[in-house]
Amino acid sequence: MPIRKYNVFKVVNEKNQCLQDQFLEKKQNCSNLTELEKGVLSFMMMNCHYQRSGRKTVDCNYELNDLQSCTRQLDSNYWNIFTQFYILIQHFCQIQILRYLQSNVESKLSLITIEQQFLNTNLKQQSQIFSEILGTQKEIQNQTQVFLQYVASQYLNFNNQRENEEQNQKVMIEYINEINSQVLKYHNEIEHSFQELSSIYQIAKYYIDLIYVQGVKMNQIFFYIGDLLLMWLFTSNKQFIDQRFNNFLLILICFALENYFESSNYIKSFLVVNQLLLILYGFIFYKDYEQLTYNKLMSIQKRINYFDLSNFKQRAKQILMNTVSKNRNE
């Protein structure tokens, strides 16, 4: 118990020392202090007390800034010390006034009034502090209610989004099924079209075979004449023209031999004429005609030996069919 009294007295003595130091520094008394100056003095005394007790002070330039902005930085402990110093200043000022009034006999009655005023002021301050605490508590309750409403709304939104996603998935599955059905439908149509094309191809092949069986016709010769003229006019590839010209001459030979001649001597003669015409053609249109001439001369015997004169008509038709196939591929 004595130790507790010693600590209380020590704190009171430190507060009184800070109070005296600040008053001496300001060189003022309670007679000319305003309420704002009392607040500034309370802030200075609070820092003095914390500095003497080795605790952290509050850095705030209350001479340049508003005192209210400085007090906003205080937590509950610092605010309690600040209010205690403010009450201590009020009490100190009242004591000064009472000491002044004690010099007069009439000051005894005014002392009671001043003390009552001090108590009323203290009560008002305590009531104001309590009202602020209640207001803060109500504000916290309101914020909690708002937060709970926000959480509930977010939960409802999440459920709505999940339902919308499920609905969208159902719509997407239906759309994919519809696309698959359309693809299957198009696949069946394409397969049917291929079957029709296959039928058309079989019919065309039948007529082509029928034409080939009937032999070389006159219109085929005119077709190759036009083809040769077009190649001559619109291409710069001389070897390509040479191949077309060679095919054309072979068709002429086959047509003539099939329709007008049957002697093997005529067949050999026309084959020789074909090779000689090609040599002449190479001499006119090629710079390396000597090599071309040699190659053509070497191939004369091969061409003559190739034909079986006993079955020449079928060979001629086969050559014509191969020529037509090459033209189609080109």
Tab-separated table of C-alpha atoms in Angstrom, residues 303-316:
chain	number	residue	atom	x	y	z
A	303	ARG	CA	9.517	-46.607	-132.737
A	304	ILE	CA	9.411	-48.901	-135.790
A	305	ASN	CA	10.200	-51.979	-133.704
A	306	TYR	CA	7.625	-50.956	-131.108
A	307	PHE	CA	4.685	-51.481	-133.467
A	308	ASP	CA	3.433	-55.004	-134.002
A	309	LEU	CA	2.168	-54.741	-137.565
A	310	SER	CA	-0.131	-57.691	-137.135
A	311	ASN	CA	-1.972	-55.919	-134.312
A	312	PHE	CA	-1.379	-52.302	-135.289
A	313	LYS	CA	-4.967	-51.080	-134.903
A	314	GLN	CA	-5.163	-51.933	-131.195
A	315	ARG	CA	-1.731	-50.372	-130.602
A	316	ALA	CA	-2.835	-47.155	-132.252
